[in-house]
mmCIF file of C-alpha atoms in Angstrom:
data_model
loop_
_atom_site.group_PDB
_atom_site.id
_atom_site.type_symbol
_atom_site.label_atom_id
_atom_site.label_comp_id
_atom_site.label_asym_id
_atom_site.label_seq_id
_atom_site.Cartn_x
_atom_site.Cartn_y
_atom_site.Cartn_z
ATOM 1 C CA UNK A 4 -19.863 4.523 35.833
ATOM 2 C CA UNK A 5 -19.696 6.194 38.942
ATOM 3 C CA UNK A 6 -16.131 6.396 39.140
ATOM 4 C CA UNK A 7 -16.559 7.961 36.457
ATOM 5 C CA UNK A 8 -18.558 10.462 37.013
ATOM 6 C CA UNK A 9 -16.699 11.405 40.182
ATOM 7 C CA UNK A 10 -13.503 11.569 38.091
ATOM 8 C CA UNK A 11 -15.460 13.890 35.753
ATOM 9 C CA UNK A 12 -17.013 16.035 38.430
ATOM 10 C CA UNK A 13 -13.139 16.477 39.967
ATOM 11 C CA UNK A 14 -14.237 14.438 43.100
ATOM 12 C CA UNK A 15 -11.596 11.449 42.514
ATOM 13 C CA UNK A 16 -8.607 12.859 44.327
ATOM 14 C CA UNK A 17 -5.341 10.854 44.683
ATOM 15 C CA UNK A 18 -6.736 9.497 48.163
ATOM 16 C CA UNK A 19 -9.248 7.580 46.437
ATOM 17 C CA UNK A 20 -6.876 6.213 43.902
ATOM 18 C CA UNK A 21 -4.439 5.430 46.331
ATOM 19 C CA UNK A 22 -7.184 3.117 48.204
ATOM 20 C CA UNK A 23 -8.180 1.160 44.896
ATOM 21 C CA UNK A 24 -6.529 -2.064 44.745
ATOM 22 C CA UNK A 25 -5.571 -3.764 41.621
ATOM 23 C CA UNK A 26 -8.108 -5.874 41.523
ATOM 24 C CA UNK A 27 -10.648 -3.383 41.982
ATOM 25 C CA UNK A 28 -8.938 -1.285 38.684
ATOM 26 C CA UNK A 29 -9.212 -4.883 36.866
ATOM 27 C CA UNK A 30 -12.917 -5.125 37.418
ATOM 28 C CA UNK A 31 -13.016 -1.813 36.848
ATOM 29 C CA UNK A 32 -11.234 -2.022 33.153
ATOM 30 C CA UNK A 33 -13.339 -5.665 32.612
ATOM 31 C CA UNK A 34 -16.728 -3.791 33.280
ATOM 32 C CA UNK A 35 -15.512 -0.675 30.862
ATOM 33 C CA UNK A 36 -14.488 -3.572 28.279
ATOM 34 C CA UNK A 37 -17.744 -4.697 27.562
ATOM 35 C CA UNK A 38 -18.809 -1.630 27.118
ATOM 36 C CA UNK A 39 -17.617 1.442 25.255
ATOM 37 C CA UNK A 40 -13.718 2.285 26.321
ATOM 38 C CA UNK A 41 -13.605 5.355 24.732
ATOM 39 C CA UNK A 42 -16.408 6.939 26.934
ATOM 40 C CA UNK A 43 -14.203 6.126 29.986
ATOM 41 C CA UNK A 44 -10.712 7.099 27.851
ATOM 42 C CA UNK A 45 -9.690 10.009 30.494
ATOM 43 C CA UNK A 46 -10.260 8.039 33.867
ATOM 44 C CA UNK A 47 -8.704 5.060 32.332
ATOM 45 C CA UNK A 48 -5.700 7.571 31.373
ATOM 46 C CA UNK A 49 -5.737 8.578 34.974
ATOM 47 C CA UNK A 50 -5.733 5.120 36.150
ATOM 48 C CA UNK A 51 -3.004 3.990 34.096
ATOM 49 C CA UNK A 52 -0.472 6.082 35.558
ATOM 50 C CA UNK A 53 -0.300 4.378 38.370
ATOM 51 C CA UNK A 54 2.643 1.338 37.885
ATOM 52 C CA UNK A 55 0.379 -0.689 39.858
ATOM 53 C CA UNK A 56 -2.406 -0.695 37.638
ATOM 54 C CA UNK A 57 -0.543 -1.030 34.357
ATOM 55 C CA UNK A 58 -1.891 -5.099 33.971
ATOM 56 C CA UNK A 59 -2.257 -6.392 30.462
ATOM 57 C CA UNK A 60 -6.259 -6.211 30.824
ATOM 58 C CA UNK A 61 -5.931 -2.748 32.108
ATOM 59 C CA UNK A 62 -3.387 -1.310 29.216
ATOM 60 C CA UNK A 63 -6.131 -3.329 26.452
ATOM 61 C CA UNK A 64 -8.421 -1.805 27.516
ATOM 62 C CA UNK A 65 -7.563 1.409 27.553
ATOM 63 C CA UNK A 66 -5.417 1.001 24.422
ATOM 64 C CA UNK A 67 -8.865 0.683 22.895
ATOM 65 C CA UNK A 68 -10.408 4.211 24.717
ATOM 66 C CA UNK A 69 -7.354 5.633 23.216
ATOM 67 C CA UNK A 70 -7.485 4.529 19.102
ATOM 68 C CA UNK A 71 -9.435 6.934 17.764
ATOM 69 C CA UNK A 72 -8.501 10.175 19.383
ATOM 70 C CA UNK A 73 -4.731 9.414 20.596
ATOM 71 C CA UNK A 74 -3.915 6.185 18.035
ATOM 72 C CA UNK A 75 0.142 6.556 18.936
ATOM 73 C CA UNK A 76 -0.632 6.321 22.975
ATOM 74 C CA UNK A 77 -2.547 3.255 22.018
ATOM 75 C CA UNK A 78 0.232 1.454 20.525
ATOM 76 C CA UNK A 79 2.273 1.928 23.414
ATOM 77 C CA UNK A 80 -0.213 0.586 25.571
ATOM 78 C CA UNK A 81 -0.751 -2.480 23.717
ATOM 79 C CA UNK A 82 2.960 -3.295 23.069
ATOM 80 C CA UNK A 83 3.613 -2.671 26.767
ATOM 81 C CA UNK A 84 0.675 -4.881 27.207
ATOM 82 C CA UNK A 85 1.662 -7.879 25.101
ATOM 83 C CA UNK A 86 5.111 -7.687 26.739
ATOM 84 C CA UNK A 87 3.985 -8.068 29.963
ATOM 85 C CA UNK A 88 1.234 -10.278 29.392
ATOM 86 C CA UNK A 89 4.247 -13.018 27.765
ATOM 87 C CA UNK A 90 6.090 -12.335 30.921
ATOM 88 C CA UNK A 91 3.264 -12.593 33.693
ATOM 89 C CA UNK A 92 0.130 -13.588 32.103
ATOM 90 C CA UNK A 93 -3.175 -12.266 32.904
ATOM 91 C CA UNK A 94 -5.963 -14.450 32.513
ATOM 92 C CA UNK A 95 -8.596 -11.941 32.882
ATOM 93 C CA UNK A 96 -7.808 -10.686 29.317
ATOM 94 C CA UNK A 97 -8.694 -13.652 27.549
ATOM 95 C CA UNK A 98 -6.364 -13.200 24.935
ATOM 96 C CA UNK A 99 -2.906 -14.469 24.103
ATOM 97 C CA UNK A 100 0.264 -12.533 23.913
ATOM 98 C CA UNK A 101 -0.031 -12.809 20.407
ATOM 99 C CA UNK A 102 -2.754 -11.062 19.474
ATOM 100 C CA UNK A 103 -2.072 -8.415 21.645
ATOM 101 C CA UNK A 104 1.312 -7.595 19.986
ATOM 102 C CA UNK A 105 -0.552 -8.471 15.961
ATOM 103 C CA UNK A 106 -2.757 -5.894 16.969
ATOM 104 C CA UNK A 107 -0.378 -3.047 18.349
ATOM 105 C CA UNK A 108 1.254 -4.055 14.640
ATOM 106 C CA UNK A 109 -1.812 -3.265 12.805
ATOM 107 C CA UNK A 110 -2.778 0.047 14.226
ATOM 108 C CA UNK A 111 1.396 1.361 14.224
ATOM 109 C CA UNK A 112 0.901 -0.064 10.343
ATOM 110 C CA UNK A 113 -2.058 1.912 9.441
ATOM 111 C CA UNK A 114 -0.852 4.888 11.612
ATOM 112 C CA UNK A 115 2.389 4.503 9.473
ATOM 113 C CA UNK A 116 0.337 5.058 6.078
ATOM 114 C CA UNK A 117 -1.195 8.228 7.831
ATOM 115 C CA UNK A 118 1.978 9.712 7.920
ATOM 116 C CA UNK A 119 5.483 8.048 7.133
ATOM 117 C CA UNK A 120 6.840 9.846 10.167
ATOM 118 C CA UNK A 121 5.417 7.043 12.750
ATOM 119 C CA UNK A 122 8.641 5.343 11.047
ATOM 120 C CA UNK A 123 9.981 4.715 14.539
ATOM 121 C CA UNK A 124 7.019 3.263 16.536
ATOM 122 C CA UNK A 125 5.672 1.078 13.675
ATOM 123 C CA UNK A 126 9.752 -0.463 13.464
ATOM 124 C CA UNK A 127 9.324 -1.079 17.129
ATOM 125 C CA UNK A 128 5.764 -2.497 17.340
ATOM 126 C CA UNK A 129 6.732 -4.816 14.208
ATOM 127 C CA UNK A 130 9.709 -6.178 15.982
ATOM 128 C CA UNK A 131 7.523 -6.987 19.092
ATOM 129 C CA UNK A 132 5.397 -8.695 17.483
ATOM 130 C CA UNK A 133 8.400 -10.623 15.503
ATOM 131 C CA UNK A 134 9.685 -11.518 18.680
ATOM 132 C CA UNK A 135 6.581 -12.785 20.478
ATOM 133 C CA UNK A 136 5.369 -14.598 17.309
ATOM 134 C CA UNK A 137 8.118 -16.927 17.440
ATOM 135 C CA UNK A 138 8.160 -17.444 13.134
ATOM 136 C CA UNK A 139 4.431 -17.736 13.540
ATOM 137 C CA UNK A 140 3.080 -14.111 12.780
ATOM 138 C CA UNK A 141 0.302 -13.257 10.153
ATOM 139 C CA UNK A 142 0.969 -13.443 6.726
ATOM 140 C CA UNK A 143 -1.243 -10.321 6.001
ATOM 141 C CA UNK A 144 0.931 -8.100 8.679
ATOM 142 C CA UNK A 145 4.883 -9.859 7.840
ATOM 143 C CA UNK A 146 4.155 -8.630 4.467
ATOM 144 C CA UNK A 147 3.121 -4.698 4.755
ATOM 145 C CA UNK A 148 5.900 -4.550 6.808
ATOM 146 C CA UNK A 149 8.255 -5.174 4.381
ATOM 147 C CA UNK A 150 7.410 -1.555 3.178
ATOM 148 C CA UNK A 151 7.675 -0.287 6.428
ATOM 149 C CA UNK A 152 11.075 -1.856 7.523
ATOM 150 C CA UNK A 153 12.061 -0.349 3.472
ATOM 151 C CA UNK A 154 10.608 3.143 4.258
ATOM 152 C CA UNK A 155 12.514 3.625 7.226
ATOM 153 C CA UNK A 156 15.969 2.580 6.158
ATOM 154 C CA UNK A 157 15.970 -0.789 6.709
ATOM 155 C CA UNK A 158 16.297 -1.995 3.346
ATOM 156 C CA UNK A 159 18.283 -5.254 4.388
ATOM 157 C CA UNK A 160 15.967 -6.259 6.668
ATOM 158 C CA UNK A 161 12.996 -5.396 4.224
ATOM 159 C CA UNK A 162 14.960 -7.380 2.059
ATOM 160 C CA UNK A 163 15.238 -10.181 4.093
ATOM 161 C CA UNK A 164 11.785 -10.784 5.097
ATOM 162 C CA UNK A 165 10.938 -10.812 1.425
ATOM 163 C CA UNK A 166 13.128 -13.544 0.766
ATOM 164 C CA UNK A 167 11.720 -15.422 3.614
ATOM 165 C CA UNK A 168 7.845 -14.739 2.434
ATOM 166 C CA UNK A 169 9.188 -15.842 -0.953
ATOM 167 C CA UNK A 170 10.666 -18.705 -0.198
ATOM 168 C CA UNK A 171 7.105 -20.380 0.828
ATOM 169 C CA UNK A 172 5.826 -21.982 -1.951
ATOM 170 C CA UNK A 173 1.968 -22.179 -1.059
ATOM 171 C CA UNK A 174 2.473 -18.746 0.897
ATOM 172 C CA UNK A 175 -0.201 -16.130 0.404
ATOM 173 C CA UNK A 176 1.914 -13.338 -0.416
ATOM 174 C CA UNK A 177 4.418 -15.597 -1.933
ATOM 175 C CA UNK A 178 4.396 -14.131 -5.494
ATOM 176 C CA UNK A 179 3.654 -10.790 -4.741
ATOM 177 C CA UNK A 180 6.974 -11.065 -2.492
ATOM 178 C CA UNK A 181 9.073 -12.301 -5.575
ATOM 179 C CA UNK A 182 7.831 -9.296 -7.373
ATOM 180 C CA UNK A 183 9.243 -6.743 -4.568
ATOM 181 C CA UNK A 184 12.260 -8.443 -4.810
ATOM 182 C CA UNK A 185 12.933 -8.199 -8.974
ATOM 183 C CA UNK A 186 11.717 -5.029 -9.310
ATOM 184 C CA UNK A 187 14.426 -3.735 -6.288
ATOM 185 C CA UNK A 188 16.944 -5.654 -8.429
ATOM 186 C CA UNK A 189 16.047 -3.840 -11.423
ATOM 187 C CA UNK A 190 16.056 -0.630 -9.880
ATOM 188 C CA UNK A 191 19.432 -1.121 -8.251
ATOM 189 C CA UNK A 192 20.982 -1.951 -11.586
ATOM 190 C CA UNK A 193 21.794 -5.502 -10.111
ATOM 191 C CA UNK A 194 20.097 -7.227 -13.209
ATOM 192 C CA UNK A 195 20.778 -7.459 -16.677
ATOM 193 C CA UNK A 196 17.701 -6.445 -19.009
ATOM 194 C CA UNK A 197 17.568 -10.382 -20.424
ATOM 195 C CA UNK A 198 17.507 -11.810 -16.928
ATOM 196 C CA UNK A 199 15.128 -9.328 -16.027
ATOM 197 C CA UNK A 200 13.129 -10.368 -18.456
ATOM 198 C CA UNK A 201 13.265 -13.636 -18.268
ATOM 199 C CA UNK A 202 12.196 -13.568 -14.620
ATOM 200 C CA UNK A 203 9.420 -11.207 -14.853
ATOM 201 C CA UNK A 204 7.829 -13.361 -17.911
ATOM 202 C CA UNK A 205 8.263 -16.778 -15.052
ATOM 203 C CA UNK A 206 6.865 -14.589 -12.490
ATOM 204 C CA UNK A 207 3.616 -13.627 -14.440
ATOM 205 C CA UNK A 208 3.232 -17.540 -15.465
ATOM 206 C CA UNK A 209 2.869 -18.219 -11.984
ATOM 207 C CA UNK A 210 -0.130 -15.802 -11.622
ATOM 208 C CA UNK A 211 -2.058 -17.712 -13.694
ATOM 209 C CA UNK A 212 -5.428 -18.509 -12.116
ATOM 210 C CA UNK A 213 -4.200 -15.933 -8.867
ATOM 211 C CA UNK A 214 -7.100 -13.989 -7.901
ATOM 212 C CA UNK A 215 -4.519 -11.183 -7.283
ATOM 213 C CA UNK A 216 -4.939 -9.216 -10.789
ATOM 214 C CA UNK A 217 -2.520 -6.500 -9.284
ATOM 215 C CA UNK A 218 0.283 -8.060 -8.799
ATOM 216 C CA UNK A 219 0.168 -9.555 -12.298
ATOM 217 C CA UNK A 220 -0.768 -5.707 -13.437
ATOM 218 C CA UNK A 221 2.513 -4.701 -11.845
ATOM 219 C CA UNK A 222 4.564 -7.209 -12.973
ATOM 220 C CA UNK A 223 3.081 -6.520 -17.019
ATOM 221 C CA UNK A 224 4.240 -2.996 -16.605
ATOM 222 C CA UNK A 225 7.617 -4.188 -15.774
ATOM 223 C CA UNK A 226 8.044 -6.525 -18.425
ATOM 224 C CA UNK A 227 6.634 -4.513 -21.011
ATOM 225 C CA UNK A 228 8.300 -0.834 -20.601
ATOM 226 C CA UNK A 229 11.699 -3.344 -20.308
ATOM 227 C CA UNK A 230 10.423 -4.446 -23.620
ATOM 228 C CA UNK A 231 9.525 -0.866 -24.781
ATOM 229 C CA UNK A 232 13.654 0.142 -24.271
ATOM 230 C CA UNK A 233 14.695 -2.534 -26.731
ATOM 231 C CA UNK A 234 12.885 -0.711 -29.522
ATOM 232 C CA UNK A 235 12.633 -3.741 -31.845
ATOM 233 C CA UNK A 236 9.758 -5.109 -33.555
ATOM 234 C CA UNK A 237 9.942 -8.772 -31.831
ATOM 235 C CA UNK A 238 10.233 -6.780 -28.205
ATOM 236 C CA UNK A 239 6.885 -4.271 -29.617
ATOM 237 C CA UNK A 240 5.023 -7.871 -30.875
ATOM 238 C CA UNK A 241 5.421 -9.157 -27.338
ATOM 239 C CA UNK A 242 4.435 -5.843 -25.958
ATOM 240 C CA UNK A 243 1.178 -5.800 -28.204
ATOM 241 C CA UNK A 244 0.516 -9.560 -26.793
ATOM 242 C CA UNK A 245 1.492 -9.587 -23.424
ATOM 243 C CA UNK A 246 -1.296 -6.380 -22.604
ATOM 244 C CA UNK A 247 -4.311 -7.912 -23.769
ATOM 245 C CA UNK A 248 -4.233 -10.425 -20.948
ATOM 246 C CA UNK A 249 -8.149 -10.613 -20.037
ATOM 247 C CA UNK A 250 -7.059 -11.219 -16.587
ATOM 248 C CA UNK A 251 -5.588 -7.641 -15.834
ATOM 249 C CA UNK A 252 -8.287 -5.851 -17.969
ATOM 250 C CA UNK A 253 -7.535 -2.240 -19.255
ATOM 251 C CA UNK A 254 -5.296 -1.243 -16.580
ATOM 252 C CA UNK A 255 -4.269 2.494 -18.019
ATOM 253 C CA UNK A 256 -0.457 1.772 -18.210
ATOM 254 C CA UNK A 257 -0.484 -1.090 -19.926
ATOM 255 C CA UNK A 258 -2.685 1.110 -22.294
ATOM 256 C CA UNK A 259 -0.463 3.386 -22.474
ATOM 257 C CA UNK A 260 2.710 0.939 -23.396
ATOM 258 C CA UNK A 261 0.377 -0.934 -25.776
ATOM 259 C CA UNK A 262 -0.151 2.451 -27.513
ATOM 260 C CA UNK A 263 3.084 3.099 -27.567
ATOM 261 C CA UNK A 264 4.289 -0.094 -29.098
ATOM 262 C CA UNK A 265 1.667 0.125 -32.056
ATOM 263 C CA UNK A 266 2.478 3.633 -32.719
ATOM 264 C CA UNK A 267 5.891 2.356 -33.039
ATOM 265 C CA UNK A 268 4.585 -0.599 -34.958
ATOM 266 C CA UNK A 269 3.020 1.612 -37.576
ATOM 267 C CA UNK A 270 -0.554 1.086 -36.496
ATOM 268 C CA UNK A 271 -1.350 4.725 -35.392
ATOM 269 C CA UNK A 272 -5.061 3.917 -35.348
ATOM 270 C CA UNK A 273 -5.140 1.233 -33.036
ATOM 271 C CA UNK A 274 -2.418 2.815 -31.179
ATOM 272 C CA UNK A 275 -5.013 5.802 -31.293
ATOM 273 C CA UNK A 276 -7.904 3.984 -29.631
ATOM 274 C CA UNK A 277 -5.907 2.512 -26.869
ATOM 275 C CA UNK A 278 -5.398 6.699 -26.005
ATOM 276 C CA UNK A 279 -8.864 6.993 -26.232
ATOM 277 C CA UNK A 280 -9.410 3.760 -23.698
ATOM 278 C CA UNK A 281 -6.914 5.867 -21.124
ATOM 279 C CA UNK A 282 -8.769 8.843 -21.099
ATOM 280 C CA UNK A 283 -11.992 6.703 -20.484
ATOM 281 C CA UNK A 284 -10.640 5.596 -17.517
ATOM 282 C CA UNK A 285 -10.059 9.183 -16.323
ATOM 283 C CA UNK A 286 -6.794 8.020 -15.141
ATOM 284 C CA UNK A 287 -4.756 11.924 -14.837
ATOM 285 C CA UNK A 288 -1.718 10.721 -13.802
ATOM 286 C CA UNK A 289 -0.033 8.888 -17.689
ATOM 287 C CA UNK A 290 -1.369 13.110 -19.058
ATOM 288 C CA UNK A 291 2.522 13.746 -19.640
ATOM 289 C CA UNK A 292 3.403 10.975 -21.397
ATOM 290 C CA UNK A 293 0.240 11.021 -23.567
ATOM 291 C CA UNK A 294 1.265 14.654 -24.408
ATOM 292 C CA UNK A 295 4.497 13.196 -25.359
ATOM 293 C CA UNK A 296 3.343 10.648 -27.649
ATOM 294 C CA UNK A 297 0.686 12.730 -29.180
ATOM 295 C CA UNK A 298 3.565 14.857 -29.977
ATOM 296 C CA UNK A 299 5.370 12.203 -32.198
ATOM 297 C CA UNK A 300 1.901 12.027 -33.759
ATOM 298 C CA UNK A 301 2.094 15.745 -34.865
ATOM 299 C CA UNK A 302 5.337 15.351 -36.222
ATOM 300 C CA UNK A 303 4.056 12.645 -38.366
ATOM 301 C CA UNK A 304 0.695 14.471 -39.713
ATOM 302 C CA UNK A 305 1.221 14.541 -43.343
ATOM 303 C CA UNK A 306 2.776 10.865 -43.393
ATOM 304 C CA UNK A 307 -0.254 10.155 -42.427
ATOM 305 C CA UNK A 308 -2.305 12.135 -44.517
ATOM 306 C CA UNK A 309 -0.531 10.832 -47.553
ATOM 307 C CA UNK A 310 -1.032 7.057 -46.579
ATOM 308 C CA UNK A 311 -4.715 7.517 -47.364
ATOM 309 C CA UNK A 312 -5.907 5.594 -44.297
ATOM 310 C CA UNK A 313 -8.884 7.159 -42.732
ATOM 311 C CA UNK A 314 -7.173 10.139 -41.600
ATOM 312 C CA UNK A 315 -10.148 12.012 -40.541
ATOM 313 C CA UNK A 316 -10.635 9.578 -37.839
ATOM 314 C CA UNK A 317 -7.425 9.348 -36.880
ATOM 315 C CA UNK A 318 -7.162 13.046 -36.565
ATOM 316 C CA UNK A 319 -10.747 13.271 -34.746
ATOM 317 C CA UNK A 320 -9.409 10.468 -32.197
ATOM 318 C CA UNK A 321 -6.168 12.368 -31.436
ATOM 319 C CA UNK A 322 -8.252 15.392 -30.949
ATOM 320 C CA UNK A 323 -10.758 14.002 -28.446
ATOM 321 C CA UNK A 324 -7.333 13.059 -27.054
ATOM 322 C CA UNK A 325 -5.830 16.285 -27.500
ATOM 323 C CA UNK A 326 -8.801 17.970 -25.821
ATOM 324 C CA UNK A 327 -8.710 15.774 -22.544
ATOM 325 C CA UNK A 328 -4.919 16.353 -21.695
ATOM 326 C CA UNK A 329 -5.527 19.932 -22.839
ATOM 327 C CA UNK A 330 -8.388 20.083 -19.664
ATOM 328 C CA UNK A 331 -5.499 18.680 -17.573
ATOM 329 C CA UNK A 332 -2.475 20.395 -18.892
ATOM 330 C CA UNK A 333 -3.964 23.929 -18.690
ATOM 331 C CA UNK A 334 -4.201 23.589 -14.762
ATOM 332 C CA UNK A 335 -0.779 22.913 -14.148
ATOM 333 C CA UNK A 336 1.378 24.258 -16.820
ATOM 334 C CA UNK A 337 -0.906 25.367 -19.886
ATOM 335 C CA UNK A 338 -1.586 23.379 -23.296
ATOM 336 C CA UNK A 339 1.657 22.155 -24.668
ATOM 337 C CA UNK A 340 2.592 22.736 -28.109
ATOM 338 C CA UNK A 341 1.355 19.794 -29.428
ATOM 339 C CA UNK A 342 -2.414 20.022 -28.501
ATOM 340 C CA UNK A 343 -2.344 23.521 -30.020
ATOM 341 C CA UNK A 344 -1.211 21.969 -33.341
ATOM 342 C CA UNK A 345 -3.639 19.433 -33.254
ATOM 343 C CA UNK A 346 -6.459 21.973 -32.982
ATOM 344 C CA UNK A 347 -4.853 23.789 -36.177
#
């Protein structure tokens, strides 16, 4: 505290620093530890400049002074730190190489979802901890960084590590992993519709009882807008089946593709109420193709009207409908031509 406070007050000239020894800037960084680091953040700065000085305990410590105001400068100082500590050792820290480098990973992670930029230093701080880790690094961080390595044009290698968290059968992220890996298949064209298929219905099998409901969510929406493309009433059946799985709920987009399906099925007002579920869920971002379908459901007014069902709910359903995406539509690019008609 009272270096400190002489470092504050501009009394701690490069004399004085020259005289501390390392041990005195490790009892120094041990005392500040215990404490709060971040009050200390620009005399630890200071001291850290000094090669001497730059111990594992010393760079923790003031990797931690440094993660809220300068996050990126305490990455460094933890990498460095875990790289030195595996080389030397420092038992003052009290903490293995390890979790030094797992936790330079986690802040260059989060710092990466900031801003997609940190690209380079989350790579690096990744690959440290890969290396240190020996095979044995947490589950939690080897799998966010399989969006990280894919982000920043390491596909292969995000590729890769998939594979590996994949290929362990009782493996936390095991399934979620197997999902990454289909739906980059699909997307690069290097899967036929029917195999897609066919692995995407194995894949949600094996989330029965998974506490995960996302993944299975994910893997739904898949399955059924593959479904959707085949346009045939055994693919809309499956469709209609496969999204009232209780254990995903009323996710919006499977909503949406179950509205879909029964519009196409001929059941405009169930497909209708599914609509209506969407807009209860104040989900903005499915407004376009709502608008689109609604459209089909203008063209086909006086079908409808001649059927005899209970048109005036169906037409006071797609107007509460109408009404919602007209709220949304008119601050971006005004009503669409649809919603007007359905007013009329």
């Amino acid at each position: 505290s009272d270096l400190n406070g002489r470092f504050e007050a501009g009394r701690l000239t490069e004399q004085h620093i020259s005289r501390l020894s390392r041990f005195d800037v490790s009892l120094i960084a041990g005392a500040i530890r215990s404490g709060e680091p971040a009050v200390y953040r620009q005399l630890l700065g200071r001291l850290v400049k000094v090669e001497k000085f730059r111990t594992p305990l010393v760079l923790y410590v003031t990797a931690a002074a440094f993660e809220q105001d300068c996050p990126q400068d305490a990455v460094n100082y933890l990498v460095e730190a875990s790289r030195i500590q595996q080389s030397q050792g420092d038992r003052g820290l009290g903490l293995d190489t390890c979790r030094i480098a797992a936790d330079a990973a986690r802040l260059a992670y989060d710092l990466w979802l900031r801003d997609a930029n940190n690209c380079g230093q989350a790579v690096e701080a990744f690959e440290n901890y890969d290396a240190i880790a020996g095979g044995q690094m947490d589950e939690d961080i080897e799998y966010r960084f399989t969006a990280v390595l894919d982000s920043c044009g390491r596909g292969e290698n995000a590729r890769a590590l998939l594979k590996k968290i994949a290929g362990r059968a009782s493996g936390k992220w095991a399934i979620q992993a197997k999902l990454e890996l289909i739906l980059g298949d699909i997307e690069q064209g290097n899967l036929q519709p029917d195999e897609a298929l066919l692995r995407l219905a194995g894949l949600i099998d094996d989330c029965k009882g998974q506490a995960d409901s996302q993944t299975k969510t994910r893997a739904l929406t898949a399955y059924c807008r593959l479904l959707l493309e085949r346009n045939d009433q055994d693919s809309l059946l499956k469709i209609v089946a496969a999204t009232n799985d209780p254990d995903v709920g009323r996710a919006a987009e499977l909503l949406l593709l179950r509205s879909k399906a029964l519009w196409k099925l001929d059941r405009p007002k169930e497909s209708i109420d599914c609509l209506l579920e969407i807009i209860g869920t104040k989900d903005e971002q499915y407004t376009a193709e709502i608008i689109e379908l609604l459209a089909e459901m203008v063209g086909a007014l006086d079908k409808l009207q001649c059927r005899g069902d209970d048109f005036d709910g169906l037409l006071a359903g797609a107007g509460k409908v109408a009404e919602y995406c007209e709220r949304i539509a008119s601050s971006q690019a005004g009503p669409s031509a649809a919603l007007a008609q359905l007013y009329l």
